[in-house]
Amino acid sequence: MRKKFGLGVLFIFAMVVGFGGTSALAGVTAKLTSAPNVPPAIKRGADTVVINLEAKEYVGELAKGVKYGFWSFGGTVPGPMARLRVGDSIEFHLSNAKSNTQPHNIDIHAVNGPGGGAAFTTVDPGKEKVFTFKAKAAGLFIYHCAAGAIVDHISNGMYGLVLVEPEGGLPKVDKEFYVMQSEFFASDPENGVAAFDIQKGLDEHPTHVVFNGNATGLQGGNALKAKVGDTIRIFFGNIGPNSISSFHIIGEIFDKVYTEGGFGGAVGKNIQTTLVPSAGATAVEFKVDAPGTYALVDHSIYRVAKGAIGHLVVEGAENPKVIRQGK
């Protein structure tokens, strides 16, 4: 009888605290996606959500023939995108890879509190920090590292987007994409690898201005893809760290612009180009009426020469009522 009682207590205890140290009361684990992919729309009520994110330093390609020493969240630049809903309680776990050389933390612009979470998350290599916050406002928010010399961490690639959906979610669309613009201030390579050049940053002279962490991040096999008739939503962030983006798609007009990433306020309509401040974001929606290749650009046009151009490839039937050659 005593043996049966002991097994019952063990089972109840396991259900409460969870096996392997994971709390059964922790709610749901957030699905994180790498750009240009977006997590699926939320179909639940407010909950407790666990986010696990790791800071990783690595060498990767910035442009053709240019290797760069990136600092990142999740091993990608930009870092993964998270999708929450207003009212969620978020249990945020930030770990710092043991192989890293720097302490890191995170400032999430969706957080109300000291440093946007940075005050609680500065973590040394091989360690983890946890903090909890309430998602009080719906919107599209930047997150970035704010440890030590903050310019080093941002300029090297430590940023991403968090979407907090309003109650009831966002209107359904056919395609959603995650795009982020950033400037890099690359030094001359040492041992084949470029690094952050602080003087170029101070002079505000970026060597590269790119989408999704690479001069070809939205080109070739990385181009966005859609079909004629699709309604598309792009979640667009601009980390800067210095410049405002003049986001434009050549051959399209934005049917809706959620200015500076806010949901619930006025929505801009029939917008040709929208300004996105440094460390800001926006969401744009549009319907594609004709097939072809559309260019996403920062219309501060000399930045295109530095890499601020990507492609949306649309397939489908021609639409001569909308556009055609000749009369």
GROMACS .gro file of C-alpha atoms in nm:
model
  327
    1MET     CA    1   0.000   0.000   0.000
    2ARG     CA    2   0.286   0.231   0.092
    3LYS     CA    3   0.453   0.152  -0.243
    4LYS     CA    4   0.140   0.247  -0.439
    5PHE     CA    5   0.107   0.572  -0.244
    6GLY     CA    6   0.469   0.659  -0.321
    7LEU     CA    7   0.424   0.603  -0.693
    8GLY     CA    8   0.111   0.818  -0.690
    9VAL     CA    9   0.290   1.105  -0.519
   10LEU     CA   10   0.578   1.073  -0.767
   11PHE     CA   11   0.334   1.087  -1.061
   12ILE     CA   12   0.157   1.397  -0.926
   13PHE     CA   13   0.490   1.566  -0.855
   14ALA     CA   14   0.609   1.492  -1.209
   15MET     CA   15   0.291   1.637  -1.357
   16VAL     CA   16   0.338   1.959  -1.159
   17VAL     CA   17   0.709   2.025  -1.207
   18GLY     CA   18   0.755   1.831  -1.529
   19PHE     CA   19   1.017   1.574  -1.618
   20GLY     CA   20   1.365   1.695  -1.705
   21GLY     CA   21   1.316   2.023  -1.513
   22THR     CA   22   1.053   2.168  -1.751
   23SER     CA   23   0.748   2.308  -1.575
   24ALA     CA   24   0.416   2.161  -1.686
   25LEU     CA   25   0.262   2.493  -1.584
   26ALA     CA   26   0.482   2.693  -1.817
   27GLY     CA   27   0.217   2.718  -2.090
   28VAL     CA   28   0.335   2.710  -2.451
   29THR     CA   29   0.678   2.738  -2.608
   30ALA     CA   30   0.702   3.008  -2.874
   31LYS     CA   31   0.774   2.898  -3.229
   32LEU     CA   32   1.064   3.109  -3.357
   33THR     CA   33   1.137   3.149  -3.728
   34SER     CA   34   1.436   3.272  -3.925
   35ALA     CA   35   1.386   3.549  -4.183
   36PRO     CA   36   1.206   3.567  -4.420
   37ASN     CA   37   0.973   3.316  -4.251
   38VAL     CA   38   0.703   3.428  -4.007
   39PRO     CA   39   0.554   3.222  -3.722
   40PRO     CA   40   0.193   3.110  -3.781
   41ALA     CA   41  -0.100   3.325  -3.668
   42ILE     CA   42  -0.206   3.272  -3.307
   43LYS     CA   43  -0.535   3.093  -3.248
   44ARG     CA   44  -0.537   3.086  -2.869
   45GLY     CA   45  -0.616   3.316  -2.583
   46ALA     CA   46  -0.360   3.487  -2.364
   47ASP     CA   47  -0.122   3.237  -2.207
   48THR     CA   48   0.217   3.193  -2.048
   49VAL     CA   49   0.471   3.166  -2.329
   50VAL     CA   50   0.829   3.042  -2.300
   51ILE     CA   51   1.091   3.188  -2.535
   52ASN     CA   52   1.434   3.026  -2.554
   53LEU     CA   53   1.703   3.226  -2.735
   54GLU     CA   54   2.079   3.179  -2.754
   55ALA     CA   55   2.342   3.440  -2.832
   56LYS     CA   56   2.592   3.305  -3.086
   57GLU     CA   57   2.906   3.455  -3.236
   58TYR     CA   58   3.009   3.316  -3.575
   59VAL     CA   59   3.181   3.393  -3.905
   60GLY     CA   60   2.952   3.416  -4.208
   61GLU     CA   61   2.906   3.585  -4.544
   62LEU     CA   62   2.808   3.953  -4.552
   63ALA     CA   63   2.848   3.998  -4.928
   64LYS     CA   64   3.007   3.805  -5.211
   65GLY     CA   65   3.369   3.751  -5.114
   66VAL     CA   66   3.326   3.924  -4.776
   67LYS     CA   67   3.342   3.715  -4.458
   68TYR     CA   68   3.236   3.890  -4.139
   69GLY     CA   69   3.252   3.816  -3.767
   70PHE     CA   70   2.884   3.830  -3.671
   71TRP     CA   71   2.733   3.842  -3.324
   72SER     CA   72   2.379   3.712  -3.334
   73PHE     CA   73   2.071   3.576  -3.164
   74GLY     CA   74   1.999   3.219  -3.267
   75GLY     CA   75   2.288   3.197  -3.512
   76THR     CA   76   2.120   3.410  -3.780
   77VAL     CA   77   2.117   3.779  -3.875
   78PRO     CA   78   1.858   3.906  -3.816
   79GLY     CA   79   1.767   3.691  -3.517
   80PRO     CA   80   1.453   3.478  -3.508
   81MET     CA   81   1.106   3.633  -3.511
   82ALA     CA   82   0.863   3.561  -3.226
   83ARG     CA   83   0.484   3.593  -3.246
   84LEU     CA   84   0.284   3.665  -2.931
   85ARG     CA   85  -0.058   3.808  -2.847
   86VAL     CA   86  -0.146   4.099  -2.624
   87GLY     CA   87  -0.196   3.979  -2.267
   88ASP     CA   88   0.061   3.698  -2.285
   89SER     CA   89   0.303   3.650  -1.997
   90ILE     CA   90   0.645   3.572  -2.140
   91GLU     CA   91   0.908   3.368  -1.959
   92PHE     CA   92   1.221   3.464  -2.151
   93HIS     CA   93   1.535   3.250  -2.137
   94LEU     CA   94   1.853   3.402  -2.280
   95SER     CA   95   2.159   3.178  -2.295
   96ASN     CA   96   2.507   3.274  -2.409
   97ALA     CA   97   2.698   3.007  -2.603
   98LYS     CA   98   3.004   2.881  -2.417
   99SER     CA   99   3.222   2.946  -2.723
  100ASN     CA  100   3.136   3.319  -2.728
  101THR     CA  101   3.386   3.588  -2.629
  102GLN     CA  102   3.144   3.853  -2.496
  103PRO     CA  103   2.866   3.892  -2.240
  104HIS     CA  104   2.530   3.964  -2.404
  105ASN     CA  105   2.179   4.067  -2.302
  106ILE     CA  106   1.851   4.168  -2.468
  107ASP     CA  107   1.642   4.485  -2.485
  108ILE     CA  108   1.294   4.402  -2.618
  109HIS     CA  109   1.098   4.710  -2.723
  110ALA     CA  110   0.773   4.530  -2.634
  111VAL     CA  111   0.874   4.531  -2.265
  112ASN     CA  112   0.764   4.788  -2.007
  113GLY     CA  113   1.045   4.794  -1.751
  114PRO     CA  114   1.414   4.874  -1.695
  115GLY     CA  115   1.618   4.839  -2.012
  116GLY     CA  116   1.342   4.644  -2.185
  117GLY     CA  117   1.475   4.338  -2.003
  118ALA     CA  118   1.843   4.424  -2.042
  119ALA     CA  119   1.869   4.499  -1.669
  120PHE     CA  120   1.791   4.132  -1.594
  121THR     CA  121   1.960   3.946  -1.876
  122THR     CA  122   2.330   4.033  -1.900
  123VAL     CA  123   2.481   3.687  -1.923
  124ASP     CA  124   2.836   3.556  -1.951
  125PRO     CA  125   2.940   3.284  -2.197
  126GLY     CA  126   2.813   2.941  -2.093
  127LYS     CA  127   2.541   3.086  -1.868
  128GLU     CA  128   2.167   3.160  -1.887
  129LYS     CA  129   1.944   3.436  -1.750
  130VAL     CA  130   1.563   3.439  -1.722
  131PHE     CA  131   1.311   3.719  -1.682
  132THR     CA  132   0.934   3.747  -1.716
  133PHE     CA  133   0.725   4.025  -1.869
  134LYS     CA  134   0.369   4.101  -1.974
  135ALA     CA  135   0.291   4.183  -2.338
  136LYS     CA  136   0.077   4.489  -2.271
  137ALA     CA  137   0.068   4.655  -2.614
  138ALA     CA  138  -0.003   4.517  -2.960
  139GLY     CA  139   0.253   4.603  -3.226
  140LEU     CA  140   0.564   4.506  -3.417
  141PHE     CA  141   0.871   4.558  -3.200
  142ILE     CA  142   1.248   4.548  -3.235
  143TYR     CA  143   1.470   4.356  -2.998
  144HIS     CA  144   1.848   4.398  -2.975
  145CYS     CA  145   2.146   4.342  -2.751
  146ALA     CA  146   2.231   4.630  -2.518
  147ALA     CA  147   2.533   4.491  -2.334
  148GLY     CA  148   2.857   4.682  -2.280
  149ALA     CA  149   2.936   4.904  -2.577
  150ILE     CA  150   2.589   4.876  -2.728
  151VAL     CA  151   2.702   4.996  -3.072
  152ASP     CA  152   2.932   4.694  -3.108
  153HIS     CA  153   2.655   4.446  -3.036
  154ILE     CA  154   2.396   4.609  -3.263
  155SER     CA  155   2.641   4.676  -3.545
  156ASN     CA  156   2.757   4.314  -3.542
  157GLY     CA  157   2.408   4.169  -3.593
  158MET     CA  158   2.225   4.129  -3.262
  159TYR     CA  159   1.863   4.222  -3.338
  160GLY     CA  160   1.530   4.090  -3.459
  161LEU     CA  161   1.151   4.135  -3.443
  162VAL     CA  162   0.875   4.046  -3.198
  163LEU     CA  163   0.514   4.065  -3.315
  164VAL     CA  164   0.247   4.113  -3.049
  165GLU     CA  165  -0.091   4.049  -3.210
  166PRO     CA  166  -0.396   4.246  -3.095
  167GLU     CA  167  -0.692   4.061  -2.946
  168GLY     CA  168  -0.863   3.883  -3.232
  169GLY     CA  169  -0.540   3.877  -3.435
  170LEU     CA  170  -0.460   4.046  -3.765
  171PRO     CA  171  -0.667   4.019  -4.085
  172LYS     CA  172  -0.594   3.701  -4.279
  173VAL     CA  173  -0.358   3.734  -4.578
  174ASP     CA  174  -0.212   3.486  -4.826
  175LYS     CA  175   0.158   3.541  -4.751
  176GLU     CA  176   0.359   3.690  -4.466
  177PHE     CA  177   0.730   3.771  -4.477
  178TYR     CA  178   0.992   3.894  -4.229
  179VAL     CA  179   1.243   4.146  -4.368
  180MET     CA  180   1.496   4.350  -4.173
  181GLN     CA  181   1.732   4.623  -4.292
  182SER     CA  182   2.068   4.686  -4.132
  183GLU     CA  183   2.392   4.875  -4.183
  184PHE     CA  184   2.737   4.722  -4.144
  185PHE     CA  185   3.065   4.907  -4.096
  186ALA     CA  186   3.317   4.650  -4.211
  187SER     CA  187   3.691   4.685  -4.160
  188ASP     CA  188   3.953   4.566  -4.403
  189PRO     CA  189   3.972   4.188  -4.351
  190GLU     CA  190   4.227   4.040  -4.114
  191ASN     CA  191   4.300   3.673  -4.184
  192GLY     CA  192   4.017   3.685  -4.435
  193VAL     CA  193   3.748   3.808  -4.193
  194ALA     CA  194   3.613   4.164  -4.163
  195ALA     CA  195   3.501   4.310  -3.831
  196PHE     CA  196   3.317   4.616  -3.699
  197ASP     CA  197   3.506   4.942  -3.768
  198ILE     CA  198   3.409   5.189  -3.495
  199GLN     CA  199   3.537   5.493  -3.686
  200LYS     CA  200   3.314   5.415  -3.985
  201GLY     CA  201   3.024   5.384  -3.743
  202LEU     CA  202   3.102   5.718  -3.581
  203ASP     CA  203   3.128   5.877  -3.926
  204GLU     CA  204   2.794   5.711  -4.019
  205HIS     CA  205   2.952   5.568  -4.335
  206PRO     CA  206   2.831   5.208  -4.371
  207THR     CA  207   3.016   4.983  -4.611
  208HIS     CA  208   2.703   4.768  -4.654
  209VAL     CA  209   2.328   4.830  -4.618
  210VAL     CA  210   2.148   4.498  -4.650
  211PHE     CA  211   1.822   4.309  -4.610
  212ASN     CA  212   1.822   3.999  -4.389
  213GLY     CA  213   2.189   4.012  -4.303
  214ASN     CA  214   2.344   3.971  -4.647
  215ALA     CA  215   2.383   4.176  -4.965
  216THR     CA  216   2.196   3.897  -5.147
  217GLY     CA  217   1.968   3.811  -4.855
  218LEU     CA  218   1.655   3.857  -5.070
  219GLN     CA  219   1.795   3.771  -5.412
  220GLY     CA  220   1.829   3.456  -5.622
  221GLY     CA  221   1.728   3.153  -5.419
  222ASN     CA  222   1.649   3.383  -5.124
  223ALA     CA  223   1.392   3.593  -5.315
  224LEU     CA  224   1.040   3.616  -5.175
  225LYS     CA  225   0.783   3.422  -5.379
  226ALA     CA  226   0.410   3.475  -5.436
  227LYS     CA  227   0.132   3.426  -5.692
  228VAL     CA  228  -0.083   3.675  -5.883
  229GLY     CA  229  -0.379   3.768  -5.666
  230ASP     CA  230  -0.201   3.709  -5.335
  231THR     CA  231  -0.241   3.961  -5.057
  232ILE     CA  232   0.097   3.996  -4.890
  233ARG     CA  233   0.198   4.130  -4.551
  234ILE     CA  234   0.560   4.222  -4.487
  235PHE     CA  235   0.681   4.274  -4.132
  236PHE     CA  236   0.969   4.515  -4.192
  237GLY     CA  237   1.223   4.621  -3.933
  238ASN     CA  238   1.508   4.870  -3.953
  239ILE     CA  239   1.777   4.839  -3.688
  240GLY     CA  240   1.982   5.122  -3.839
  241PRO     CA  241   2.187   5.164  -3.630
  242ASN     CA  242   2.203   5.517  -3.774
  243SER     CA  243   1.982   5.566  -4.078
  244ILE     CA  244   1.609   5.596  -4.144
  245SER     CA  245   1.486   5.359  -4.416
  246SER     CA  246   1.270   5.480  -4.706
  247PHE     CA  247   1.106   5.144  -4.768
  248HIS     CA  248   0.954   5.104  -5.115
  249ILE     CA  249   0.860   4.823  -5.352
  250ILE     CA  250   0.911   4.919  -5.715
  251GLY     CA  251   0.587   4.853  -5.901
  252GLU     CA  252   0.364   4.831  -5.593
  253ILE     CA  253   0.156   5.060  -5.375
  254PHE     CA  254   0.101   4.966  -5.012
  255ASP     CA  255  -0.273   4.918  -4.959
  256LYS     CA  256  -0.218   4.943  -4.583
  257VAL     CA  257   0.068   5.068  -4.369
  258TYR     CA  258   0.065   5.012  -3.993
  259THR     CA  259   0.278   5.317  -3.921
  260GLU     CA  260   0.583   5.246  -3.704
  261GLY     CA  261   0.444   4.901  -3.628
  262GLY     CA  262   0.145   5.012  -3.422
  263PHE     CA  263  -0.182   4.817  -3.433
  264GLY     CA  264  -0.508   4.977  -3.326
  265GLY     CA  265  -0.439   5.330  -3.448
  266ALA     CA  266  -0.481   5.496  -3.786
  267VAL     CA  267  -0.380   5.283  -4.084
  268GLY     CA  268  -0.216   5.453  -4.383
  269LYS     CA  269  -0.369   5.368  -4.720
  270ASN     CA  270  -0.229   5.385  -5.075
  271ILE     CA  271   0.125   5.462  -4.957
  272GLN     CA  272   0.415   5.462  -5.207
  273THR     CA  273   0.710   5.481  -4.965
  274THR     CA  274   0.709   5.458  -4.588
  275LEU     CA  275   0.970   5.588  -4.344
  276VAL     CA  276   1.099   5.342  -4.085
  277PRO     CA  277   1.316   5.495  -3.812
  278SER     CA  278   1.629   5.340  -3.671
  279ALA     CA  279   1.523   5.072  -3.420
  280GLY     CA  280   1.169   5.090  -3.559
  281ALA     CA  281   0.938   4.871  -3.762
  282THR     CA  282   0.631   4.873  -3.982
  283ALA     CA  283   0.387   4.626  -4.134
  284VAL     CA  284   0.271   4.678  -4.492
  285GLU     CA  285   0.002   4.498  -4.692
  286PHE     CA  286  -0.056   4.490  -5.067
  287LYS     CA  287  -0.211   4.272  -5.337
  288VAL     CA  288  -0.002   4.166  -5.637
  289ASP     CA  289  -0.198   4.204  -5.961
  290ALA     CA  290   0.058   4.107  -6.225
  291PRO     CA  291   0.343   3.856  -6.260
  292GLY     CA  292   0.706   3.957  -6.262
  293THR     CA  293   0.996   4.049  -6.037
  294TYR     CA  294   0.941   4.337  -5.795
  295ALA     CA  295   1.234   4.510  -5.624
  296LEU     CA  296   1.227   4.589  -5.252
  297VAL     CA  297   1.454   4.888  -5.188
  298ASP     CA  298   1.555   5.157  -4.949
  299HIS     CA  299   1.468   5.448  -5.180
  300SER     CA  300   1.751   5.652  -5.033
  301ILE     CA  301   1.875   5.515  -5.359
  302TYR     CA  302   2.254   5.512  -5.317
  303ARG     CA  303   2.202   5.247  -5.050
  304VAL     CA  304   2.092   5.009  -5.325
  305ALA     CA  305   2.455   5.012  -5.442
  306LYS     CA  306   2.553   4.901  -5.090
  307GLY     CA  307   2.310   4.608  -5.091
  308ALA     CA  308   1.966   4.746  -4.993
  309ILE     CA  309   1.774   4.564  -5.264
  310GLY     CA  310   1.577   4.241  -5.266
  311HIS     CA  311   1.328   4.068  -5.495
  312LEU     CA  312   0.969   3.949  -5.479
  313VAL     CA  313   0.904   3.700  -5.761
  314VAL     CA  314   0.536   3.673  -5.857
  315GLU     CA  315   0.412   3.393  -6.083
  316GLY     CA  316   0.079   3.365  -6.262
  317ALA     CA  317  -0.124   3.480  -6.560
  318GLU     CA  318  -0.070   3.817  -6.724
  319ASN     CA  319  -0.323   4.085  -6.631
  320PRO     CA  320  -0.359   4.325  -6.928
  321LYS     CA  321  -0.639   4.515  -6.754
  322VAL     CA  322  -0.384   4.633  -6.499
  323ILE     CA  323  -0.067   4.661  -6.710
  324ARG     CA  324   0.036   4.577  -7.067
  325GLN     CA  325   0.279   4.688  -7.332
  326GLY     CA  326   0.146   4.918  -7.602
  327LYS     CA  327  -0.210   5.045  -7.640
   0.00000   0.00000   0.00000
